Amino acid sequence: MKREMDKFDRINRRQFMQTGAKVAAGALFATLGASKLFGSAKIPALTPVNSVVLNNGLKMPVLGFGTLYLGGSEGEKCVAEAISVGYRLIDTATIYNNEDAVGAGIRRSGIDREKLFVTSKVWVDDSGYEKTKKAFDTSLNKLGLDYLDLYLIHRPRGDVKGSWKAMEELYKEGKIRAIGVSNFEPHQLRDLMESGEIMPTVNQIEAHAFFHQPESLEFLKKNNIQMEAWSPFAQGRNELFYNDVLAEIGKKYNKTNAQVSLRWHYQRGIVTIPRTSQKAHMVENLNIFDFELSDEDMRLITKLDLNTTQFPEWD
């Protein structure tokens, strides 16, 4: 799986840059050949990232860095590089088995802890009150941090209510700045809201050009819960980086399919956490705040919705 993902990063995603295009720190993109993708060489480093305000008043960056499959020395390097080019939201999870690498990357970056927004998640095997408390402590120790900005229940399985009670207590103790969930459907989230004391701040779910989740988005907005999209590029599945519709839209703004995808999420009010191991792509993904998709662009992307997950093996 990791080998396949690296292949997407190196090849399938990018065949769009012109020879000599400048990236952060003076690095250059090489010519990668002709393709359907239309890109821009205009990629500034340290692009400022806007924030949303969660229902508890905490500010959260609208664009972050995902770390799935990024472990060991590579993970450490990627996290440090992501921070160096401007990312402040860093997302990890117990099941990713890379919290130690993420923590090492944070330390390597030299950034002040207060400037970061770090998320982790409790896995199904650790569901329940006591196990969640223990899992949280383990995550903090691996990350080398004193607190988390956001802690999520990774999937709606096991003793969800026990986990939520533990997270509520950790939140009240100041060890977590915000608590939320991941992969919850509206009815599952509604049940948790009715039984819990503290309102979830975030629901991190699958969302991308081929799976729009409009019902979930509407429910979350109605209840003032922030939607966050994992795999906003569908990990390159269904040839997202070659999609003609996204490419034609991008051509108008001199942007790539990836940038159009992230901008589409942003205009829908969704936080995203794209993952890449390539510094040039990290910088490219930040460069989405200098253009705006038209209503017609948004309508065309709506037609791409297949209304089904692109990750059936994860259900």
PDB file of C-alpha atoms in Angstrom:
ATOM      1  CA  MET A   1       0.000   0.000   0.000  1.00  0.00           C
ATOM      2  CA  LYS A   2       2.737   2.495   0.959  1.00  0.00           C
ATOM      3  CA  ARG A   3       4.631   1.729  -2.241  1.00  0.00           C
ATOM      4  CA  GLU A   4       1.489   2.412  -4.252  1.00  0.00           C
ATOM      5  CA  MET A   5       0.919   5.713  -2.438  1.00  0.00           C
ATOM      6  CA  ASP A   6       4.495   6.837  -3.072  1.00  0.00           C
ATOM      7  CA  LYS A   7       3.982   6.060  -6.740  1.00  0.00           C
ATOM      8  CA  PHE A   8       0.934   8.327  -6.809  1.00  0.00           C
ATOM      9  CA  ASP A   9       2.989  11.090  -5.200  1.00  0.00           C
ATOM     10  CA  ARG A  10       5.909  10.817  -7.580  1.00  0.00           C
ATOM     11  CA  ILE A  11       4.174  10.080 -10.847  1.00  0.00           C
ATOM     12  CA  ASN A  12       0.387  10.108 -11.062  1.00  0.00           C
ATOM     13  CA  ARG A  13      -0.087  13.378  -9.277  1.00  0.00           C
ATOM     14  CA  ARG A  14       2.353  15.561 -11.065  1.00  0.00           C
ATOM     15  CA  GLN A  15       3.238  15.871 -14.679  1.00  0.00           C
ATOM     16  CA  PHE A  16       2.441  19.514 -14.918  1.00  0.00           C
ATOM     17  CA  MET A  17       5.337  21.833 -14.110  1.00  0.00           C
ATOM     18  CA  GLN A  18       7.246  23.715 -16.753  1.00  0.00           C
ATOM     19  CA  THR A  19      11.031  23.535 -16.840  1.00  0.00           C
ATOM     20  CA  GLY A  20      12.669  25.766 -14.266  1.00  0.00           C
ATOM     21  CA  ALA A  21       9.570  26.575 -12.223  1.00  0.00           C
ATOM     22  CA  LYS A  22      10.660  27.942  -8.874  1.00  0.00           C
ATOM     23  CA  VAL A  23       9.579  26.472  -5.546  1.00  0.00           C
ATOM     24  CA  ALA A  24      10.359  27.222  -1.928  1.00  0.00           C
ATOM     25  CA  ALA A  25      13.949  27.847  -0.934  1.00  0.00           C
ATOM     26  CA  GLY A  26      14.990  28.279  -4.555  1.00  0.00           C
ATOM     27  CA  ALA A  27      14.471  24.645  -5.518  1.00  0.00           C
ATOM     28  CA  LEU A  28      13.450  23.894  -9.093  1.00  0.00           C
ATOM     29  CA  PHE A  29      10.905  21.570 -10.599  1.00  0.00           C
ATOM     30  CA  ALA A  30      12.188  19.551 -13.529  1.00  0.00           C
ATOM     31  CA  THR A  31      10.228  19.106 -16.704  1.00  0.00           C
ATOM     32  CA  LEU A  32       8.026  16.039 -16.300  1.00  0.00           C
ATOM     33  CA  GLY A  33       6.497  15.932 -19.755  1.00  0.00           C
ATOM     34  CA  ALA A  34       3.158  16.862 -21.259  1.00  0.00           C
ATOM     35  CA  SER A  35      -0.105  15.924 -19.587  1.00  0.00           C
ATOM     36  CA  LYS A  36      -3.709  16.931 -19.148  1.00  0.00           C
ATOM     37  CA  LEU A  37      -2.829  18.843 -15.986  1.00  0.00           C
ATOM     38  CA  PHE A  38      -2.255  22.566 -16.116  1.00  0.00           C
ATOM     39  CA  GLY A  39      -0.065  23.977 -13.379  1.00  0.00           C
ATOM     40  CA  SER A  40       1.492  27.142 -12.120  1.00  0.00           C
ATOM     41  CA  ALA A  41       5.084  27.996 -11.290  1.00  0.00           C
ATOM     42  CA  LYS A  42       3.805  30.723  -8.972  1.00  0.00           C
ATOM     43  CA  ILE A  43       4.252  28.987  -5.629  1.00  0.00           C
ATOM     44  CA  PRO A  44       5.333  31.202  -2.736  1.00  0.00           C
ATOM     45  CA  ALA A  45       6.815  29.735   0.418  1.00  0.00           C
ATOM     46  CA  LEU A  46       5.245  30.371   3.823  1.00  0.00           C
ATOM     47  CA  THR A  47       1.813  31.029   2.360  1.00  0.00           C
ATOM     48  CA  PRO A  48      -0.450  32.259   5.172  1.00  0.00           C
ATOM     49  CA  VAL A  49      -3.265  29.817   5.900  1.00  0.00           C
ATOM     50  CA  ASN A  50      -6.687  31.044   6.954  1.00  0.00           C
ATOM     51  CA  SER A  51      -8.467  29.643  10.004  1.00  0.00           C
ATOM     52  CA  VAL A  52     -11.966  28.629  11.016  1.00  0.00           C
ATOM     53  CA  VAL A  53     -13.365  29.090  14.505  1.00  0.00           C
ATOM     54  CA  LEU A  54     -14.656  25.900  16.107  1.00  0.00           C
ATOM     55  CA  ASN A  55     -17.798  25.830  18.227  1.00  0.00           C
ATOM     56  CA  ASN A  56     -15.727  26.181  21.404  1.00  0.00           C
ATOM     57  CA  GLY A  57     -13.954  29.299  20.126  1.00  0.00           C
ATOM     58  CA  LEU A  58     -10.689  27.588  19.156  1.00  0.00           C
ATOM     59  CA  LYS A  59      -9.120  28.608  15.834  1.00  0.00           C
ATOM     60  CA  MET A  60      -8.196  25.779  13.460  1.00  0.00           C
ATOM     61  CA  PRO A  61      -6.243  26.165  10.182  1.00  0.00           C
ATOM     62  CA  VAL A  62      -8.359  25.422   7.112  1.00  0.00           C
ATOM     63  CA  LEU A  63      -5.519  23.540   5.456  1.00  0.00           C
ATOM     64  CA  GLY A  64      -3.227  21.073   7.188  1.00  0.00           C
ATOM     65  CA  PHE A  65      -0.757  18.285   6.611  1.00  0.00           C
ATOM     66  CA  GLY A  66      -1.803  14.629   6.712  1.00  0.00           C
ATOM     67  CA  THR A  67       0.734  12.004   7.775  1.00  0.00           C
ATOM     68  CA  LEU A  68      -0.815   8.644   6.877  1.00  0.00           C
ATOM     69  CA  TYR A  69       1.954   6.247   5.704  1.00  0.00           C
ATOM     70  CA  LEU A  70       4.663   8.732   6.727  1.00  0.00           C
ATOM     71  CA  GLY A  71       6.705   7.058   9.449  1.00  0.00           C
ATOM     72  CA  GLY A  72      10.279   6.732  10.649  1.00  0.00           C
ATOM     73  CA  SER A  73      12.948   9.098   9.392  1.00  0.00           C
ATOM     74  CA  GLU A  74      10.876   9.920   6.311  1.00  0.00           C
ATOM     75  CA  GLY A  75       7.937  10.947   8.462  1.00  0.00           C
ATOM     76  CA  GLU A  76      10.142  13.115  10.669  1.00  0.00           C
ATOM     77  CA  LYS A  77      11.635  14.821   7.625  1.00  0.00           C
ATOM     78  CA  CYS A  78       8.255  15.393   5.954  1.00  0.00           C
ATOM     79  CA  VAL A  79       6.670  16.906   9.055  1.00  0.00           C
ATOM     80  CA  ALA A  80       9.623  19.246   9.573  1.00  0.00           C
ATOM     81  CA  GLU A  81       9.510  20.293   5.915  1.00  0.00           C
ATOM     82  CA  ALA A  82       5.747  20.821   6.006  1.00  0.00           C
ATOM     83  CA  ILE A  83       6.113  23.128   8.987  1.00  0.00           C
ATOM     84  CA  SER A  84       9.010  24.950   7.320  1.00  0.00           C
ATOM     85  CA  VAL A  85       6.883  25.906   4.294  1.00  0.00           C
ATOM     86  CA  GLY A  86       3.917  27.091   6.317  1.00  0.00           C
ATOM     87  CA  TYR A  87       1.731  24.244   7.597  1.00  0.00           C
ATOM     88  CA  ARG A  88       0.492  24.650  11.150  1.00  0.00           C
ATOM     89  CA  LEU A  89      -2.137  21.902  11.337  1.00  0.00           C
ATOM     90  CA  ILE A  90      -0.512  18.465  11.632  1.00  0.00           C
ATOM     91  CA  ASP A  91      -2.741  15.372  11.646  1.00  0.00           C
ATOM     92  CA  THR A  92      -1.783  11.924  12.940  1.00  0.00           C
ATOM     93  CA  ALA A  93      -3.433   8.970  14.702  1.00  0.00           C
ATOM     94  CA  THR A  94      -2.597   6.002  16.907  1.00  0.00           C
ATOM     95  CA  ILE A  95      -3.317   3.560  14.084  1.00  0.00           C
ATOM     96  CA  TYR A  96      -0.859   5.374  11.784  1.00  0.00           C
ATOM     97  CA  ASN A  97       1.950   4.154  14.053  1.00  0.00           C
ATOM     98  CA  ASN A  98       3.910   7.343  13.414  1.00  0.00           C
ATOM     99  CA  GLU A  99       3.238   9.630  16.369  1.00  0.00           C
ATOM    100  CA  ASP A 100       6.873   9.341  17.455  1.00  0.00           C
ATOM    101  CA  ALA A 101       8.036  10.425  13.977  1.00  0.00           C
ATOM    102  CA  VAL A 102       5.532  13.290  13.924  1.00  0.00           C
ATOM    103  CA  GLY A 103       6.762  14.461  17.310  1.00  0.00           C
ATOM    104  CA  ALA A 104      10.369  14.244  16.155  1.00  0.00           C
ATOM    105  CA  GLY A 105       9.483  16.286  13.071  1.00  0.00           C
ATOM    106  CA  ILE A 106       7.869  18.953  15.210  1.00  0.00           C
ATOM    107  CA  ARG A 107      10.969  19.217  17.374  1.00  0.00           C
ATOM    108  CA  ARG A 108      13.215  19.217  14.322  1.00  0.00           C
ATOM    109  CA  SER A 109      11.268  22.144  12.869  1.00  0.00           C
ATOM    110  CA  GLY A 110      12.165  24.336  15.821  1.00  0.00           C
ATOM    111  CA  ILE A 111       8.743  25.984  15.827  1.00  0.00           C
ATOM    112  CA  ASP A 112       7.071  27.133  19.031  1.00  0.00           C
ATOM    113  CA  ARG A 113       4.498  24.592  20.155  1.00  0.00           C
ATOM    114  CA  GLU A 114       1.818  27.265  20.558  1.00  0.00           C
ATOM    115  CA  LYS A 115       1.928  28.002  16.831  1.00  0.00           C
ATOM    116  CA  LEU A 116       0.863  24.456  15.898  1.00  0.00           C
ATOM    117  CA  PHE A 117      -2.480  22.707  15.829  1.00  0.00           C
ATOM    118  CA  VAL A 118      -1.801  19.000  16.422  1.00  0.00           C
ATOM    119  CA  THR A 119      -4.475  16.327  15.988  1.00  0.00           C
ATOM    120  CA  SER A 120      -4.422  12.667  16.930  1.00  0.00           C
ATOM    121  CA  LYS A 121      -7.087   9.976  17.217  1.00  0.00           C
ATOM    122  CA  VAL A 122      -8.004   7.095  19.501  1.00  0.00           C
ATOM    123  CA  TRP A 123      -8.329   3.797  17.624  1.00  0.00           C
ATOM    124  CA  VAL A 124     -11.129   1.222  17.937  1.00  0.00           C
ATOM    125  CA  ASP A 125      -8.993  -1.199  19.966  1.00  0.00           C
ATOM    126  CA  ASP A 126      -8.635   1.497  22.636  1.00  0.00           C
ATOM    127  CA  SER A 127     -12.312   2.428  22.855  1.00  0.00           C
ATOM    128  CA  GLY A 128     -13.867   2.805  26.293  1.00  0.00           C
ATOM    129  CA  TYR A 129     -13.204   5.072  29.247  1.00  0.00           C
ATOM    130  CA  GLU A 130     -10.077   3.548  30.779  1.00  0.00           C
ATOM    131  CA  LYS A 131      -8.463   2.489  27.497  1.00  0.00           C
ATOM    132  CA  THR A 132      -8.974   5.915  25.973  1.00  0.00           C
ATOM    133  CA  LYS A 133      -7.308   7.613  28.932  1.00  0.00           C
ATOM    134  CA  LYS A 134      -4.336   5.275  28.578  1.00  0.00           C
ATOM    135  CA  ALA A 135      -4.203   5.642  24.776  1.00  0.00           C
ATOM    136  CA  PHE A 136      -4.223   9.423  25.088  1.00  0.00           C
ATOM    137  CA  ASP A 137      -1.277   9.369  27.487  1.00  0.00           C
ATOM    138  CA  THR A 138       0.590   7.051  25.117  1.00  0.00           C
ATOM    139  CA  SER A 139      -0.030   9.398  22.191  1.00  0.00           C
ATOM    140  CA  LEU A 140       1.178  12.414  24.167  1.00  0.00           C
ATOM    141  CA  ASN A 141       4.327  10.579  25.219  1.00  0.00           C
ATOM    142  CA  LYS A 142       5.103   9.466  21.678  1.00  0.00           C
ATOM    143  CA  LEU A 143       4.524  12.955  20.330  1.00  0.00           C
ATOM    144  CA  GLY A 144       6.538  14.495  23.154  1.00  0.00           C
ATOM    145  CA  LEU A 145       3.816  17.080  23.785  1.00  0.00           C
ATOM    146  CA  ASP A 146       2.065  18.409  26.879  1.00  0.00           C
ATOM    147  CA  TYR A 147      -1.342  18.700  25.225  1.00  0.00           C
ATOM    148  CA  LEU A 148      -3.223  18.061  21.981  1.00  0.00           C
ATOM    149  CA  ASP A 149      -5.173  20.688  20.087  1.00  0.00           C
ATOM    150  CA  LEU A 150      -7.683  18.126  18.818  1.00  0.00           C
ATOM    151  CA  TYR A 151      -8.386  14.526  19.765  1.00  0.00           C
ATOM    152  CA  LEU A 152     -10.820  12.429  17.739  1.00  0.00           C
ATOM    153  CA  ILE A 153     -12.609   9.104  18.070  1.00  0.00           C
ATOM    154  CA  HIS A 154     -11.273   7.511  14.897  1.00  0.00           C
ATOM    155  CA  ARG A 155     -14.282   5.325  14.069  1.00  0.00           C
ATOM    156  CA  PRO A 156     -17.780   4.874  15.511  1.00  0.00           C
ATOM    157  CA  ARG A 157     -17.097   1.410  16.867  1.00  0.00           C
ATOM    158  CA  GLY A 158     -16.712  -0.119  20.291  1.00  0.00           C
ATOM    159  CA  ASP A 159     -17.521   1.788  23.474  1.00  0.00           C
ATOM    160  CA  VAL A 160     -17.856   5.211  21.861  1.00  0.00           C
ATOM    161  CA  LYS A 161     -19.666   6.774  24.805  1.00  0.00           C
ATOM    162  CA  GLY A 162     -17.018   5.567  27.233  1.00  0.00           C
ATOM    163  CA  SER A 163     -14.327   7.086  25.055  1.00  0.00           C
ATOM    164  CA  TRP A 164     -16.237  10.335  24.810  1.00  0.00           C
ATOM    165  CA  LYS A 165     -16.604  10.580  28.591  1.00  0.00           C
ATOM    166  CA  ALA A 166     -12.838  10.149  28.961  1.00  0.00           C
ATOM    167  CA  MET A 167     -12.196  12.797  26.304  1.00  0.00           C
ATOM    168  CA  GLU A 168     -14.606  15.210  27.981  1.00  0.00           C
ATOM    169  CA  GLU A 169     -12.630  14.880  31.206  1.00  0.00           C
ATOM    170  CA  LEU A 170      -9.307  15.364  29.427  1.00  0.00           C
ATOM    171  CA  TYR A 171     -10.757  18.448  27.757  1.00  0.00           C
ATOM    172  CA  LYS A 172     -11.876  19.893  31.091  1.00  0.00           C
ATOM    173  CA  GLU A 173      -8.401  19.228  32.495  1.00  0.00           C
ATOM    174  CA  GLY A 174      -6.862  21.272  29.686  1.00  0.00           C
ATOM    175  CA  LYS A 175      -4.995  18.351  28.143  1.00  0.00           C
ATOM    176  CA  ILE A 176      -7.012  18.659  24.922  1.00  0.00           C
ATOM    177  CA  ARG A 177      -8.133  21.976  23.446  1.00  0.00           C
ATOM    178  CA  ALA A 178     -10.947  20.457  21.378  1.00  0.00           C
ATOM    179  CA  ILE A 179     -12.563  17.031  21.008  1.00  0.00           C
ATOM    180  CA  GLY A 180     -14.336  15.504  18.054  1.00  0.00           C
ATOM    181  CA  VAL A 181     -14.945  12.423  15.937  1.00  0.00           C
ATOM    182  CA  SER A 182     -14.001  10.854  12.628  1.00  0.00           C
ATOM    183  CA  ASN A 183     -16.019   8.787  10.148  1.00  0.00           C
ATOM    184  CA  PHE A 184     -19.305   9.357  11.978  1.00  0.00           C
ATOM    185  CA  GLU A 185     -22.542   9.441  10.014  1.00  0.00           C
ATOM    186  CA  PRO A 186     -25.200  11.971  11.060  1.00  0.00           C
ATOM    187  CA  HIS A 187     -27.281   9.460  13.043  1.00  0.00           C
ATOM    188  CA  GLN A 188     -24.198   8.258  14.930  1.00  0.00           C
ATOM    189  CA  LEU A 189     -23.153  11.800  15.686  1.00  0.00           C
ATOM    190  CA  ARG A 190     -26.661  12.708  16.798  1.00  0.00           C
ATOM    191  CA  ASP A 191     -26.664   9.817  19.269  1.00  0.00           C
ATOM    192  CA  LEU A 192     -23.346  10.972  20.725  1.00  0.00           C
ATOM    193  CA  MET A 193     -24.563  14.560  20.971  1.00  0.00           C
ATOM    194  CA  GLU A 194     -27.653  13.467  22.883  1.00  0.00           C
ATOM    195  CA  SER A 195     -25.710  11.404  25.414  1.00  0.00           C
ATOM    196  CA  GLY A 196     -22.589  13.529  25.831  1.00  0.00           C
ATOM    197  CA  GLU A 197     -22.035  16.691  27.803  1.00  0.00           C
ATOM    198  CA  ILE A 198     -19.708  18.484  25.394  1.00  0.00           C
ATOM    199  CA  MET A 199     -20.539  19.131  21.745  1.00  0.00           C
ATOM    200  CA  PRO A 200     -18.100  17.607  19.209  1.00  0.00           C
ATOM    201  CA  THR A 201     -16.139  20.295  17.400  1.00  0.00           C
ATOM    202  CA  VAL A 202     -15.056  18.350  14.293  1.00  0.00           C
ATOM    203  CA  ASN A 203     -16.094  15.362  12.205  1.00  0.00           C
ATOM    204  CA  GLN A 204     -13.263  14.173   9.950  1.00  0.00           C
ATOM    205  CA  ILE A 205     -14.696  12.140   7.064  1.00  0.00           C
ATOM    206  CA  GLU A 206     -13.928  11.048   3.531  1.00  0.00           C
ATOM    207  CA  ALA A 207     -14.639  13.823   1.047  1.00  0.00           C
ATOM    208  CA  HIS A 208     -13.215  14.629  -2.379  1.00  0.00           C
ATOM    209  CA  ALA A 209     -14.317  15.387  -5.932  1.00  0.00           C
ATOM    210  CA  PHE A 210     -15.819  11.910  -6.320  1.00  0.00           C
ATOM    211  CA  PHE A 211     -17.575  11.746  -2.926  1.00  0.00           C
ATOM    212  CA  HIS A 212     -19.093  15.068  -1.876  1.00  0.00           C
ATOM    213  CA  GLN A 213     -21.082  14.019   1.217  1.00  0.00           C
ATOM    214  CA  PRO A 214     -23.643  16.874   0.918  1.00  0.00           C
ATOM    215  CA  GLU A 215     -25.981  15.416   3.543  1.00  0.00           C
ATOM    216  CA  SER A 216     -23.202  15.167   6.104  1.00  0.00           C
ATOM    217  CA  LEU A 217     -21.983  18.664   5.272  1.00  0.00           C
ATOM    218  CA  GLU A 218     -25.486  20.092   5.698  1.00  0.00           C
ATOM    219  CA  PHE A 219     -25.965  18.282   9.029  1.00  0.00           C
ATOM    220  CA  LEU A 220     -22.601  19.441  10.347  1.00  0.00           C
ATOM    221  CA  LYS A 221     -23.151  23.053   9.334  1.00  0.00           C
ATOM    222  CA  LYS A 222     -26.608  23.023  10.907  1.00  0.00           C
ATOM    223  CA  ASN A 223     -25.117  21.806  14.191  1.00  0.00           C
ATOM    224  CA  ASN A 224     -22.042  24.071  14.040  1.00  0.00           C
ATOM    225  CA  ILE A 225     -19.612  21.144  13.775  1.00  0.00           C
ATOM    226  CA  GLN A 226     -16.635  21.596  11.480  1.00  0.00           C
ATOM    227  CA  MET A 227     -16.296  19.141   8.600  1.00  0.00           C
ATOM    228  CA  GLU A 228     -12.749  18.030   7.864  1.00  0.00           C
ATOM    229  CA  ALA A 229     -11.881  15.966   4.787  1.00  0.00           C
ATOM    230  CA  TRP A 230      -9.357  13.151   4.887  1.00  0.00           C
ATOM    231  CA  SER A 231      -7.825  12.136   1.539  1.00  0.00           C
ATOM    232  CA  PRO A 232      -9.098  15.258  -0.265  1.00  0.00           C
ATOM    233  CA  PHE A 233      -7.446  13.928  -3.443  1.00  0.00           C
ATOM    234  CA  ALA A 234      -8.923  10.422  -2.975  1.00  0.00           C
ATOM    235  CA  GLN A 235      -5.264   9.345  -2.867  1.00  0.00           C
ATOM    236  CA  GLY A 236      -5.224   9.732  -6.634  1.00  0.00           C
ATOM    237  CA  ARG A 237      -7.890   7.071  -7.130  1.00  0.00           C
ATOM    238  CA  ASN A 238     -10.204   7.241 -10.122  1.00  0.00           C
ATOM    239  CA  GLU A 239      -7.412   9.267 -11.797  1.00  0.00           C
ATOM    240  CA  LEU A 240      -8.299  12.477  -9.957  1.00  0.00           C
ATOM    241  CA  PHE A 241      -5.009  14.107 -10.947  1.00  0.00           C
ATOM    242  CA  TYR A 242      -5.837  13.457 -14.614  1.00  0.00           C
ATOM    243  CA  ASN A 243      -9.506  14.401 -14.475  1.00  0.00           C
ATOM    244  CA  ASP A 244     -10.476  16.490 -17.517  1.00  0.00           C
ATOM    245  CA  VAL A 245     -13.067  18.605 -15.699  1.00  0.00           C
ATOM    246  CA  LEU A 246     -10.651  19.635 -12.963  1.00  0.00           C
ATOM    247  CA  ALA A 247      -7.920  20.240 -15.530  1.00  0.00           C
ATOM    248  CA  GLU A 248     -10.089  22.520 -17.684  1.00  0.00           C
ATOM    249  CA  ILE A 249     -11.119  24.516 -14.620  1.00  0.00           C
ATOM    250  CA  GLY A 250      -7.508  24.750 -13.494  1.00  0.00           C
ATOM    251  CA  LYS A 251      -6.388  25.969 -16.889  1.00  0.00           C
ATOM    252  CA  LYS A 252      -8.445  29.148 -16.423  1.00  0.00           C
ATOM    253  CA  TYR A 253      -6.548  30.040 -13.268  1.00  0.00           C
ATOM    254  CA  ASN A 254      -3.212  28.442 -14.131  1.00  0.00           C
ATOM    255  CA  LYS A 255      -3.727  25.938 -11.314  1.00  0.00           C
ATOM    256  CA  THR A 256      -3.369  22.164 -10.988  1.00  0.00           C
ATOM    257  CA  ASN A 257      -6.054  19.571 -10.388  1.00  0.00           C
ATOM    258  CA  ALA A 258      -4.815  19.320  -6.817  1.00  0.00           C
ATOM    259  CA  GLN A 259      -5.131  23.051  -6.242  1.00  0.00           C
ATOM    260  CA  VAL A 260      -8.607  23.151  -7.788  1.00  0.00           C
ATOM    261  CA  SER A 261      -9.643  20.270  -5.526  1.00  0.00           C
ATOM    262  CA  LEU A 262      -8.405  21.989  -2.379  1.00  0.00           C
ATOM    263  CA  ARG A 263      -9.953  25.299  -3.369  1.00  0.00           C
ATOM    264  CA  TRP A 264     -13.275  23.529  -3.952  1.00  0.00           C
ATOM    265  CA  HIS A 265     -13.146  22.157  -0.404  1.00  0.00           C
ATOM    266  CA  TYR A 266     -12.222  25.564   0.973  1.00  0.00           C
ATOM    267  CA  GLN A 267     -15.146  27.267  -0.725  1.00  0.00           C
ATOM    268  CA  ARG A 268     -17.499  24.655   0.752  1.00  0.00           C
ATOM    269  CA  GLY A 269     -16.199  25.485   4.217  1.00  0.00           C
ATOM    270  CA  ILE A 270     -14.292  22.214   4.678  1.00  0.00           C
ATOM    271  CA  VAL A 271     -10.904  21.801   6.369  1.00  0.00           C
ATOM    272  CA  THR A 272      -8.493  19.566   4.430  1.00  0.00           C
ATOM    273  CA  ILE A 273      -5.346  17.611   5.312  1.00  0.00           C
ATOM    274  CA  PRO A 274      -3.610  16.542   2.082  1.00  0.00           C
ATOM    275  CA  ARG A 275      -0.682  14.162   2.436  1.00  0.00           C
ATOM    276  CA  THR A 276       2.488  14.187   0.376  1.00  0.00           C
ATOM    277  CA  SER A 277       6.110  13.240   0.889  1.00  0.00           C
ATOM    278  CA  GLN A 278       7.349  15.786  -1.670  1.00  0.00           C
ATOM    279  CA  LYS A 279       8.248  19.274  -0.452  1.00  0.00           C
ATOM    280  CA  ALA A 280       7.356  20.845  -3.796  1.00  0.00           C
ATOM    281  CA  HIS A 281       3.862  19.398  -3.547  1.00  0.00           C
ATOM    282  CA  MET A 282       3.535  20.590   0.044  1.00  0.00           C
ATOM    283  CA  VAL A 283       4.179  24.128  -1.133  1.00  0.00           C
ATOM    284  CA  GLU A 284       1.900  23.777  -4.143  1.00  0.00           C
ATOM    285  CA  ASN A 285      -0.977  22.645  -1.941  1.00  0.00           C
ATOM    286  CA  LEU A 286      -0.703  25.827   0.115  1.00  0.00           C
ATOM    287  CA  ASN A 287      -1.092  28.006  -2.961  1.00  0.00           C
ATOM    288  CA  ILE A 288      -4.901  28.021  -3.166  1.00  0.00           C
ATOM    289  CA  PHE A 289      -5.806  31.371  -1.630  1.00  0.00           C
ATOM    290  CA  ASP A 290      -5.099  33.608  -4.618  1.00  0.00           C
ATOM    291  CA  PHE A 291      -7.989  32.532  -6.849  1.00  0.00           C
ATOM    292  CA  GLU A 292     -11.688  31.748  -6.563  1.00  0.00           C
ATOM    293  CA  LEU A 293     -13.778  29.138  -8.331  1.00  0.00           C
ATOM    294  CA  SER A 294     -16.862  30.502 -10.051  1.00  0.00           C
ATOM    295  CA  ASP A 295     -20.388  29.222  -9.490  1.00  0.00           C
ATOM    296  CA  GLU A 296     -20.108  27.432 -12.822  1.00  0.00           C
ATOM    297  CA  ASP A 297     -16.843  25.793 -11.752  1.00  0.00           C
ATOM    298  CA  MET A 298     -18.507  24.573  -8.570  1.00  0.00           C
ATOM    299  CA  ARG A 299     -21.461  23.269 -10.582  1.00  0.00           C
ATOM    300  CA  LEU A 300     -19.184  21.322 -12.912  1.00  0.00           C
ATOM    301  CA  ILE A 301     -17.390  19.696  -9.984  1.00  0.00           C
ATOM    302  CA  THR A 302     -20.757  18.762  -8.485  1.00  0.00           C
ATOM    303  CA  LYS A 303     -21.320  16.544 -11.518  1.00  0.00           C
ATOM    304  CA  LEU A 304     -18.236  14.492 -10.628  1.00  0.00           C
ATOM    305  CA  ASP A 305     -19.847  13.139  -7.472  1.00  0.00           C
ATOM    306  CA  LEU A 306     -20.157   9.332  -7.619  1.00  0.00           C
ATOM    307  CA  ASN A 307     -21.969   9.351  -4.269  1.00  0.00           C
ATOM    308  CA  THR A 308     -19.972   6.402  -2.955  1.00  0.00           C
ATOM    309  CA  THR A 309     -16.755   5.844  -1.062  1.00  0.00           C
ATOM    310  CA  GLN A 310     -13.575   5.344  -3.029  1.00  0.00           C
ATOM    311  CA  PHE A 311     -12.147   3.345  -0.112  1.00  0.00           C
ATOM    312  CA  PRO A 312     -14.478   0.355   0.299  1.00  0.00           C
ATOM    313  CA  GLU A 313     -11.700  -1.646   1.956  1.00  0.00           C
ATOM    314  CA  TRP A 314     -11.766   0.800   4.899  1.00  0.00           C
ATOM    315  CA  ASP A 315     -15.460   0.413   5.698  1.00  0.00           C
TER     316      ASP A 315
END
